[in-house]
């Protein structure tokens, strides 16, 4: 033993020993991780234990999240109730931009084919953005990517089609059924879901998919604060505007990291919306507040040099509507618990940089269904089992939230980054534009911007832009004319 200790003092042997200890520690850590990813293999509620009339899952809310979850659960053989307080077709205030990850799932469900057949989807080809200093790039992306990065679909069409698709797959869709409460019986492992209409539903699992303000998740204590982001929408009548592109984002400096956007529908109608993204001091969306949205929205239409030109003087524009955005799981204690899942906006599944949440709702809905079907096999619906849903949505899109939040902060503090990005698009053309589009639509993670072939040209572009703006003093082309500074008008809609 003494001899061994002596030998261990020799530098080479000590290094080998240290390496072995590190390798053992790493191995132990990896083993611990892989074991902790194991879910219960059997539980107290095997197949056949469901009481008569009860469902495997009761889903509250038939938006994209709830209906997608219902479709995949029903398709996998589960008994599902899908409860929706409205009757389809119903409107939902939205920018209507559906990103590619959602398009792929909608194709799998057969919904995309229906939307195309009904001429309800406009695949975005020509698009781009206007940077805070007024640089503009509008290019064509489909040829370079091989598919559209997004498409515009009115929510009256999209949501009705997904809900009907879930119903055809076997989900028990109940429209006009408003859920008021849900009570869990721990001894039986059964939820009783109560509705305003007096009908009660029983289920093994409760899925809260009732949107950003989720009354149910709040009542059950999983959602602890009101959403902090907000977005407006106004449709512009077809044939009254000058727009020929499919989708453009406008990054006016005053509301960064928020932005406004115009998306074009197949019938030439436009959707104009204005996103305010929480950032900086508590209660702020950059330098503006939620209550500034009406004036920002209306001033953009009237005085923004790019937007007012795109819309033209004769544009017939709907009155502004607005609704809340719950970004990056803001105010959510957990998205899973014993016999419980939170999906879509109810879980805060909106990208904290873009404010987009249709694709994450759809991906999250699918992840919830996969978790439920796996739990049905084992009969265990405890928190240790529902955690697989958390792993599923984290893998699908949640891993990007951290970078998105950082991106929003960067854009707010250093708008020059957006200017440089746009200038790089002008230099490289569509090749750079598609990189941007792929990242902003969640086709690629935000870390893609850190890869040398993207980061190095961007860094050089930042230096060039810095010289132009700060050394040569080149003036911004993004100047609002005669603006009306009446901030703080009343919000419309279900804000
Ligand atoms: C103005 C605006 C613009 C946006 N633009 C875009 C965009 O362009 N692209 C994008 O990807 N995302 C956008 N978003 C975000 C997107 O709208 C949401 O992320 C998406 O709708 C989330 O889907 P969901 O199914 O989780 O919730 P929702 O679509 O809100 O669906 C929730 C459903 O639950 C129902 N419900 C609520 N309470 C109850 C109850 N008690 N009982 C029964 N049913 C109930 C509601 O009626 C509704 O049908 C925008 C949001 C806003 C506000």
Coordinates of C-alpha atoms and ligand atoms in Angstrom, one line a residue:
X1 CA 0.0 0.0 0.0
X2 CA 2.8 2.3 1.0
X3 CA 4.5 1.5 -2.3
X4 CA 1.3 2.4 -4.2
X5 CA 1.0 5.7 -2.5
X6 CA 4.6 6.5 -3.2
X7 CA 4.0 5.6 -6.9
X8 CA 0.9 7.9 -7.0
X9 CA 3.1 10.8 -6.1
X10 CA 4.9 10.4 -9.4
X11 CA 3.5 13.0 -11.8
X12 CA 2.6 10.6 -14.7
X13 CA 0.8 8.1 -12.5
X14 CA -1.0 10.9 -10.6
X15 CA -2.2 12.3 -13.9
X16 CA -3.5 8.9 -15.0
X17 CA -5.2 8.4 -11.6
X18 CA -6.8 11.8 -11.8
X19 CA -8.1 11.0 -15.3
X20 CA -9.5 7.7 -14.1
X21 CA -11.3 9.5 -11.2
X22 CA -12.8 12.1 -13.6
X23 CA -13.9 9.4 -16.1
X24 CA -15.6 7.4 -13.2
X25 CA -17.3 10.6 -12.1
X26 CA -18.5 11.4 -15.6
X27 CA -19.6 7.8 -16.1
X28 CA -21.5 7.9 -12.8
X29 CA -23.2 11.2 -13.8
X30 CA -24.2 9.8 -17.2
X31 CA -25.5 6.6 -15.6
X32 CA -27.5 8.7 -13.1
X33 CA -28.9 10.8 -15.9
X34 CA -29.9 7.8 -18.0
X35 CA -31.5 6.1 -15.0
X36 CA -33.3 9.3 -14.1
X37 CA -34.8 9.3 -17.6
X38 CA -36.4 6.0 -16.9
X39 CA -40.1 6.3 -16.4
X40 CA -42.3 4.0 -14.2
X41 CA -43.0 0.8 -16.2
X42 CA -46.2 -0.2 -14.3
X43 CA -48.7 1.7 -12.3
X44 CA -52.0 1.5 -10.5
X45 CA -54.2 2.2 -13.5
X46 CA -53.7 -0.5 -16.2
X47 CA -55.8 -0.7 -19.4
X48 CA -59.4 -1.7 -18.5
X49 CA -59.3 0.2 -15.1
X50 CA -61.1 3.3 -16.6
X51 CA -64.5 3.7 -15.0
X52 CA -67.5 3.5 -17.4
X53 CA -68.1 6.8 -19.2
X54 CA -64.7 8.2 -18.2
X55 CA -62.0 9.3 -20.7
X56 CA -58.3 8.7 -20.8
X57 CA -57.9 12.4 -21.3
X58 CA -60.1 15.5 -21.0
X59 CA -58.7 18.4 -23.0
X60 CA -59.9 21.9 -22.2
X61 CA -59.7 24.2 -25.2
X62 CA -59.8 23.2 -28.9
X63 CA -57.2 25.7 -30.2
X64 CA -54.2 24.3 -32.2
X65 CA -52.6 22.8 -29.0
X66 CA -55.7 21.0 -27.7
X67 CA -57.0 19.8 -31.0
X68 CA -53.6 18.4 -32.1
X69 CA -53.2 16.6 -28.8
X70 CA -56.7 15.2 -29.2
X71 CA -56.0 14.0 -32.8
X72 CA -52.9 12.1 -31.9
X73 CA -54.3 10.7 -28.7
X74 CA -57.5 9.5 -30.5
X75 CA -55.4 8.1 -33.4
X76 CA -53.3 6.1 -30.9
X77 CA -56.5 4.5 -29.5
X78 CA -57.1 6.7 -26.4
X79 CA -60.6 7.8 -25.4
X80 CA -60.6 11.6 -25.5
X81 CA -63.0 14.5 -24.7
X82 CA -62.2 17.8 -26.4
X83 CA -64.1 20.6 -24.8
X84 CA -64.4 24.0 -26.4
X85 CA -66.4 27.0 -25.1
X86 CA -66.9 28.5 -28.5
X87 CA -68.5 27.0 -31.6
X88 CA -66.5 26.6 -34.8
X89 CA -65.7 28.4 -37.0
X90 CA -64.6 31.0 -34.4
X91 CA -62.1 33.8 -34.8
X92 CA -58.8 34.1 -32.7
X93 CA -56.8 37.3 -32.8
X94 CA -53.5 36.2 -34.4
X95 CA -51.0 37.1 -37.0
X96 CA -52.0 33.9 -38.8
X97 CA -48.3 33.0 -39.7
X98 CA -47.9 29.2 -39.4
X99 CA -44.2 28.1 -39.2
X100 CA -42.8 25.1 -41.0
X101 CA -42.6 22.7 -38.0
X102 CA -46.4 23.1 -37.7
X103 CA -46.9 22.7 -41.5
X104 CA -45.2 19.3 -41.3
X105 CA -47.5 18.1 -38.5
X106 CA -50.5 19.5 -40.2
X107 CA -49.4 17.6 -43.4
X108 CA -49.2 14.4 -41.3
X109 CA -52.7 15.0 -40.0
X110 CA -54.1 15.7 -43.5
X111 CA -55.1 19.2 -42.5
X112 CA -52.7 21.0 -44.8
X113 CA -54.1 19.2 -47.8
X114 CA -57.6 20.5 -46.8
X115 CA -56.3 24.0 -46.4
X116 CA -54.6 24.0 -49.8
X117 CA -57.6 22.5 -51.4
X118 CA -59.8 25.2 -49.9
X119 CA -57.4 27.9 -51.0
X120 CA -57.0 28.9 -47.3
X121 CA -53.2 28.9 -47.1
X122 CA -50.7 31.3 -48.6
X123 CA -47.2 29.8 -48.6
X124 CA -44.7 32.6 -48.0
X125 CA -42.1 33.0 -50.7
X126 CA -41.4 36.7 -51.0
X127 CA -40.5 38.1 -47.6
X128 CA -38.0 39.8 -45.4
X129 CA -37.6 42.6 -42.9
X130 CA -37.0 46.3 -42.4
X131 CA -34.3 47.0 -39.8
X132 CA -34.3 49.7 -37.1
X133 CA -32.0 52.0 -39.2
X134 CA -34.3 51.5 -42.2
X135 CA -32.4 48.9 -44.3
X136 CA -34.7 46.8 -46.3
X137 CA -34.4 43.3 -47.7
X138 CA -37.2 41.4 -49.3
X139 CA -36.2 38.2 -51.1
X140 CA -37.5 34.8 -52.2
X141 CA -36.9 31.8 -49.9
X142 CA -38.7 28.8 -51.3
X143 CA -36.2 27.9 -54.0
X144 CA -33.3 28.1 -51.5
X145 CA -35.0 26.2 -48.6
X146 CA -36.9 23.8 -50.8
X147 CA -40.1 24.6 -49.0
X148 CA -41.9 27.6 -47.5
X149 CA -40.7 28.7 -44.1
X150 CA -44.2 29.7 -43.1
X151 CA -47.7 30.1 -44.5
X152 CA -50.6 32.4 -43.7
X153 CA -53.9 30.8 -42.7
X154 CA -56.8 32.5 -41.0
X155 CA -57.5 31.1 -37.6
X156 CA -61.2 30.7 -38.5
X157 CA -60.1 28.1 -41.1
X158 CA -57.1 26.6 -39.3
X159 CA -58.7 25.9 -35.9
X160 CA -61.9 24.6 -37.2
X161 CA -60.1 22.2 -39.6
X162 CA -57.8 20.8 -36.8
X163 CA -60.7 20.4 -34.4
X164 CA -62.8 18.6 -37.1
X165 CA -59.8 16.4 -37.9
X166 CA -59.5 15.4 -34.2
X167 CA -63.2 14.6 -34.2
X168 CA -62.9 12.4 -37.3
X169 CA -60.0 10.6 -35.6
X170 CA -62.3 9.7 -32.8
X171 CA -62.1 12.5 -30.2
X172 CA -65.4 13.5 -28.6
X173 CA -65.5 17.1 -29.6
X174 CA -68.0 19.2 -27.6
X175 CA -68.4 22.7 -28.8
X176 CA -70.1 25.4 -26.7
X177 CA -68.9 23.6 -23.6
X178 CA -67.2 26.0 -21.1
X179 CA -65.1 24.4 -18.4
X180 CA -65.4 26.2 -15.0
X181 CA -63.5 23.9 -12.7
X182 CA -61.8 20.5 -12.4
X183 CA -61.4 18.5 -9.2
X184 CA -58.9 15.6 -8.8
X185 CA -59.8 12.5 -6.7
X186 CA -56.4 11.2 -5.6
X187 CA -57.8 7.9 -4.3
X188 CA -59.3 7.0 -7.7
X189 CA -56.8 8.8 -10.0
X190 CA -59.7 10.5 -11.7
X191 CA -60.5 14.1 -12.6
X192 CA -64.0 15.5 -12.6
X193 CA -64.3 18.4 -15.1
X194 CA -67.2 20.7 -14.5
X195 CA -68.8 23.0 -17.2
X196 CA -71.0 26.0 -17.2
X197 CA -73.5 24.0 -19.2
X198 CA -73.9 21.6 -16.2
X199 CA -72.4 18.6 -17.9
X200 CA -69.5 16.8 -16.1
X201 CA -66.7 14.8 -17.6
X202 CA -64.4 12.3 -15.9
X203 CA -60.9 11.5 -17.1
X204 CA -57.6 10.0 -16.0
X205 CA -55.6 12.9 -17.3
X206 CA -56.5 16.6 -17.5
X207 CA -55.0 18.7 -20.3
X208 CA -55.2 22.5 -19.9
X209 CA -55.1 23.9 -23.4
X210 CA -57.3 27.0 -22.8
X211 CA -55.0 29.7 -24.1
X212 CA -52.7 32.4 -22.7
X213 CA -55.0 33.6 -19.9
X214 CA -55.7 29.9 -18.9
X215 CA -58.4 30.3 -16.2
X216 CA -58.1 26.6 -15.4
X217 CA -54.4 26.4 -14.9
X218 CA -54.7 29.6 -12.8
X219 CA -57.4 28.1 -10.7
X220 CA -55.4 24.9 -10.2
X221 CA -52.4 27.0 -9.1
X222 CA -50.0 26.2 -12.0
X223 CA -50.2 29.6 -13.6
X224 CA -49.3 32.3 -11.1
X225 CA -49.4 35.6 -13.0
X226 CA -51.1 37.3 -15.9
X227 CA -49.4 37.2 -19.3
X228 CA -46.9 40.1 -19.9
X229 CA -46.8 40.3 -23.7
X230 CA -49.5 41.6 -26.0
X231 CA -50.2 41.7 -29.7
X232 CA -52.6 43.5 -32.0
X233 CA -54.2 42.5 -35.2
X234 CA -56.1 44.2 -38.0
X235 CA -57.2 42.8 -41.3
X236 CA -56.8 44.9 -44.4
X237 CA -59.3 44.4 -47.2
X238 CA -58.1 42.8 -50.4
X239 CA -57.6 45.1 -53.4
X240 CA -57.3 48.3 -51.2
X241 CA -53.5 48.1 -50.5
X242 CA -50.2 48.1 -52.4
X243 CA -48.6 44.9 -50.9
X244 CA -47.3 42.2 -53.2
X245 CA -44.9 40.4 -50.8
X246 CA -46.1 37.5 -48.6
X247 CA -44.6 38.5 -45.2
X248 CA -42.4 41.3 -43.9
X249 CA -41.5 42.3 -40.4
X250 CA -40.9 45.9 -39.4
X251 CA -38.4 46.5 -36.6
X252 CA -39.1 50.1 -35.6
X253 CA -36.5 51.2 -32.9
X254 CA -39.1 52.5 -30.4
X255 CA -40.7 49.2 -29.7
X256 CA -37.8 46.7 -29.9
X257 CA -37.6 43.8 -29.3
X258 CA -41.2 44.0 -30.5
X259 CA -42.1 44.5 -34.1
X260 CA -44.9 44.8 -36.5
X261 CA -45.6 42.5 -39.4
X262 CA -47.8 42.2 -42.5
X263 CA -48.8 38.7 -43.8
X264 CA -50.7 38.2 -47.0
X265 CA -53.6 35.7 -47.3
X266 CA -54.5 33.8 -50.5
X267 CA -57.4 36.1 -51.2
X268 CA -55.0 39.1 -51.1
X269 CA -56.4 40.2 -47.7
X270 CA -53.6 41.3 -45.3
X271 CA -53.0 40.7 -41.6
X272 CA -51.3 43.6 -39.9
X273 CA -50.2 42.9 -36.4
X274 CA -47.9 44.5 -33.7
X275 CA -46.1 42.4 -31.2
X276 CA -44.9 43.8 -27.8
X277 CA -42.4 41.4 -26.3
X278 CA -41.6 41.7 -22.5
X279 CA -38.0 42.8 -22.0
X280 CA -35.9 45.0 -19.7
X281 CA -37.5 46.5 -16.6
X282 CA -40.4 44.7 -14.9
X283 CA -43.7 45.6 -16.6
X284 CA -41.9 46.9 -19.7
X285 CA -41.7 45.6 -23.3
X286 CA -38.4 47.3 -24.1
X287 CA -39.0 51.1 -23.8
X288 CA -42.8 50.8 -24.2
X289 CA -45.6 49.3 -22.1
X290 CA -48.5 47.0 -23.0
X291 CA -50.8 50.0 -22.7
X292 CA -48.9 51.8 -25.6
X293 CA -50.1 49.2 -28.1
X294 CA -53.1 51.0 -29.5
X295 CA -51.1 54.2 -30.3
X296 CA -48.1 52.2 -31.6
X297 CA -50.4 50.1 -33.9
X298 CA -52.4 53.1 -35.2
X299 CA -49.3 55.3 -35.6
X300 CA -47.5 52.6 -37.5
X301 CA -50.4 52.4 -40.0
X302 CA -50.4 56.2 -40.5
X303 CA -46.8 57.4 -40.0
X304 CA -44.4 54.5 -40.4
X305 CA -42.7 55.3 -43.7
X306 CA -42.5 51.6 -44.8
X307 CA -45.9 50.4 -43.5
X308 CA -47.9 53.4 -44.7
X309 CA -46.4 53.0 -48.1
X310 CA -47.1 49.3 -48.3
X311 CA -50.7 49.8 -47.2
X312 CA -51.3 52.9 -49.3
X313 CA -53.8 55.8 -48.8
X314 CA -56.9 53.7 -49.7
X315 CA -56.3 50.7 -47.5
X316 CA -59.5 49.6 -45.7
X317 CA -58.3 48.5 -42.3
X318 CA -60.3 46.7 -39.6
X319 CA -60.4 48.2 -36.1
X320 CA -57.5 47.0 -34.0
X321 CA -58.1 43.9 -31.9
X322 CA -55.5 42.6 -29.3
X323 CA -54.8 39.7 -27.1
X324 CA -52.2 38.5 -24.6
X325 CA -49.0 36.7 -25.2
X326 CA -47.5 34.4 -22.6
X327 CA -43.9 33.9 -23.7
X328 CA -41.3 31.4 -22.7
X329 CA -43.3 29.7 -19.9
X330 CA -43.7 33.1 -18.1
X331 CA -45.6 32.7 -14.8
X332 CA -45.9 28.9 -15.2
X333 CA -44.9 26.8 -12.1
X334 CA -44.8 23.6 -14.0
X335 CA -46.2 22.2 -17.3
X336 CA -46.8 18.7 -15.8
X337 CA -47.9 17.1 -12.5
X338 CA -49.8 13.9 -11.4
X339 CA -52.4 13.2 -14.1
X340 CA -52.0 16.8 -15.5
X341 CA -50.5 18.4 -18.6
X342 CA -50.4 22.1 -19.7
X343 CA -50.0 22.7 -23.4
X344 CA -49.8 25.6 -25.9
X345 CA -50.4 29.2 -24.6
X346 CA -51.7 27.8 -21.3
X347 CA -48.1 26.5 -20.7
X348 CA -46.5 29.8 -22.0
X349 CA -45.2 28.0 -25.1
X350 CA -44.6 31.1 -27.2
X351 CA -41.2 31.9 -28.5
X352 CA -39.8 34.8 -26.4
X353 CA -38.1 36.4 -29.4
X354 CA -40.7 36.1 -32.2
X355 CA -44.0 35.9 -30.3
X356 CA -45.0 33.0 -32.5
X357 CA -46.9 30.2 -30.8
X358 CA -49.0 28.2 -33.3
X359 CA -46.2 25.8 -34.2
X360 CA -45.1 25.4 -30.6
X361 CA -48.8 24.7 -29.7
X362 CA -49.0 22.1 -32.4
X363 CA -45.6 20.5 -31.5
X364 CA -46.5 20.6 -27.8
X365 CA -49.9 19.0 -28.5
X366 CA -48.2 16.1 -30.3
X367 CA -45.7 15.7 -27.4
X368 CA -48.6 15.6 -24.9
X369 CA -50.3 12.9 -27.0
X370 CA -47.1 10.8 -27.1
X371 CA -46.8 11.1 -23.4
X372 CA -50.4 10.1 -22.8
X373 CA -50.2 7.1 -25.1
X374 CA -47.0 5.9 -23.4
X375 CA -48.6 6.2 -19.9
X376 CA -51.7 4.2 -21.1
X377 CA -49.3 1.3 -21.8
X378 CA -47.9 1.4 -18.2
X379 CA -50.9 2.5 -16.2
X380 CA -48.8 5.1 -14.4
X381 CA -49.9 8.7 -14.6
X382 CA -47.8 10.1 -11.7
X383 CA -45.6 13.1 -12.0
X384 CA -42.7 10.8 -12.7
X385 CA -44.5 9.6 -15.8
X386 CA -46.0 12.9 -17.0
X387 CA -42.4 14.3 -16.9
X388 CA -41.9 12.6 -20.3
X389 CA -44.2 15.3 -21.8
X390 CA -41.8 18.0 -20.4
X391 CA -38.8 16.2 -22.0
X392 CA -40.8 16.0 -25.2
X393 CA -41.6 19.7 -25.5
X394 CA -38.1 20.7 -24.3
X395 CA -36.6 18.6 -27.0
X396 CA -39.0 19.8 -29.7
X397 CA -38.7 23.6 -29.0
X398 CA -38.2 24.5 -25.3
X399 CA -34.4 24.2 -25.5
X400 CA -34.5 27.3 -27.7
X401 CA -36.4 29.5 -25.3
X402 CA -33.2 30.5 -23.4
X403 CA -31.5 31.7 -26.5
X404 CA -34.6 33.4 -27.7
X405 CA -34.8 35.4 -24.5
X406 CA -31.2 36.3 -24.8
X407 CA -31.8 37.3 -28.5
X408 CA -34.7 39.6 -27.5
X409 CA -32.4 41.3 -24.9
X410 CA -29.6 41.7 -27.5
X411 CA -31.9 43.2 -30.1
X412 CA -33.3 45.6 -27.6
X413 CA -29.9 46.8 -26.4
X414 CA -28.1 46.6 -29.7
X415 CA -30.5 47.3 -32.6
X416 CA -27.4 47.6 -34.8
X417 CA -27.4 43.8 -34.8
X418 CA -30.6 43.8 -36.9
X419 CA -29.2 46.5 -39.1
X420 CA -26.0 44.5 -39.7
X421 CA -28.1 41.4 -40.4
X422 CA -30.2 43.2 -43.0
X423 CA -27.1 44.7 -44.7
X424 CA -25.6 41.2 -44.8
X425 CA -28.7 40.0 -46.6
X426 CA -28.3 42.8 -49.1
X427 CA -24.7 41.7 -49.6
X428 CA -25.3 37.9 -49.7
X429 CA -28.8 37.9 -51.1
X430 CA -31.3 35.2 -50.4
X431 CA -28.7 32.8 -49.0
X432 CA -28.5 34.9 -45.9
X433 CA -32.2 35.6 -45.8
X434 CA -33.1 31.9 -45.7
X435 CA -30.7 31.4 -42.7
X436 CA -32.7 34.2 -40.9
X437 CA -36.0 32.7 -41.9
X438 CA -35.0 29.2 -40.8
X439 CA -34.0 30.4 -37.4
X440 CA -37.0 32.7 -36.8
X441 CA -39.4 30.0 -37.8
X442 CA -37.8 27.3 -35.5
X443 CA -36.6 25.2 -38.4
X444 CA -33.1 25.7 -36.9
X445 CA -32.1 26.5 -33.3
X446 CA -31.0 30.1 -32.5
X447 CA -27.5 28.7 -31.8
X448 CA -27.2 28.4 -35.6
X449 CA -26.4 32.1 -35.5
X450 CA -23.2 31.2 -33.5
X451 CA -21.8 28.9 -36.2
X452 CA -18.7 30.4 -37.7
X453 CA -20.1 30.5 -41.3
X454 CA -23.0 32.7 -40.0
X455 CA -21.3 34.5 -37.1
X456 CA -18.1 35.6 -38.8
X457 CA -19.8 37.5 -41.8
X458 CA -22.3 38.9 -39.3
X459 CA -19.6 40.2 -37.0
X460 CA -17.9 41.9 -40.0
X461 CA -21.2 43.4 -41.0
X462 CA -21.6 44.8 -37.4
X463 CA -18.3 46.5 -37.7
X464 CA -19.2 48.0 -41.1
X465 CA -22.6 49.1 -39.8
X466 CA -20.9 50.7 -36.7
X467 CA -18.6 52.7 -38.9
X468 CA -21.5 53.9 -41.1
X469 CA -23.8 54.9 -38.2
X470 CA -21.4 56.0 -35.5
X471 CA -18.3 57.2 -37.4
X472 CA -19.7 58.5 -40.8
X473 CA -23.0 59.5 -39.1
X474 CA -25.3 58.0 -41.9
X475 CA -28.8 59.0 -41.1
X476 CA -31.6 56.5 -40.4
X477 CA -34.2 56.0 -43.0
X478 CA -36.7 54.8 -40.4
X479 CA -38.2 58.1 -39.3
X480 CA -41.9 58.5 -38.4
X481 CA -43.5 61.5 -39.9
X482 CA -45.9 63.8 -37.8
X483 CA -46.5 61.1 -35.2
X484 CA -49.4 61.2 -32.9
X485 CA -47.9 60.6 -29.4
X486 CA -51.2 59.8 -27.7
X487 CA -50.1 56.7 -26.0
X488 CA -52.4 54.7 -23.7
X489 CA -55.7 54.5 -25.5
X490 CA -58.0 51.7 -24.4
X491 CA -57.2 48.2 -25.6
X492 CA -59.7 46.4 -27.7
X493 CA -60.4 42.7 -27.8
X494 CA -59.7 40.1 -25.1
X495 CA -56.5 41.7 -23.9
Ligands
LIG1 C1 -52.5 39.2 -32.0 C2 -51.7 37.9 -31.9 C3 -51.0 37.6 -33.0 C4 -50.3 36.4 -33.1 N1 -49.6 36.0 -34.2 C5 -49.1 34.8 -34.3 C6 -48.5 34.4 -35.5 O1 -48.6 35.1 -36.5 N2 -48.0 33.1 -35.6 C7 -47.9 32.3 -34.5 O2 -47.3 31.2 -34.6 N3 -48.4 32.7 -33.3 C8 -49.0 33.9 -33.2 N4 -49.6 34.3 -32.0 C9 -49.7 33.3 -30.9 C10 -50.8 32.2 -31.2 O3 -52.0 32.9 -31.5 C11 -50.9 31.3 -30.0 O4 -49.7 30.9 -29.6 C12 -51.8 30.1 -30.4 O5 -53.1 30.4 -30.6 C13 -51.8 29.1 -29.2 O6 -52.7 28.1 -29.4 P1 -53.4 27.4 -28.2 O7 -54.2 26.2 -28.7 O8 -52.5 27.1 -27.1 O9 -54.4 28.5 -27.6 P2 -55.6 29.2 -28.3 O10 -55.4 29.3 -29.7 O11 -55.8 30.5 -27.5 O12 -56.9 28.2 -28.0 C14 -57.4 28.1 -26.7 C15 -58.8 27.6 -26.9 O13 -59.4 27.3 -25.6 C16 -60.7 27.7 -25.6 N5 -61.1 28.0 -24.2 C17 -60.6 28.9 -23.3 N6 -61.2 28.8 -22.1 C18 -62.0 27.7 -22.2 C19 -62.8 27.1 -21.2 N7 -62.9 27.5 -20.0 N8 -63.5 26.0 -21.6 C20 -63.4 25.5 -22.9 N9 -62.6 26.1 -23.8 C21 -61.9 27.2 -23.5 C22 -60.7 29.0 -26.4 O14 -62.0 29.3 -26.9 C23 -59.8 28.6 -27.5 O15 -60.4 28.0 -28.6 C24 -50.3 35.5 -31.9 C25 -51.0 35.9 -30.8 C26 -51.7 37.1 -30.8 C27 -52.5 37.4 -29.6

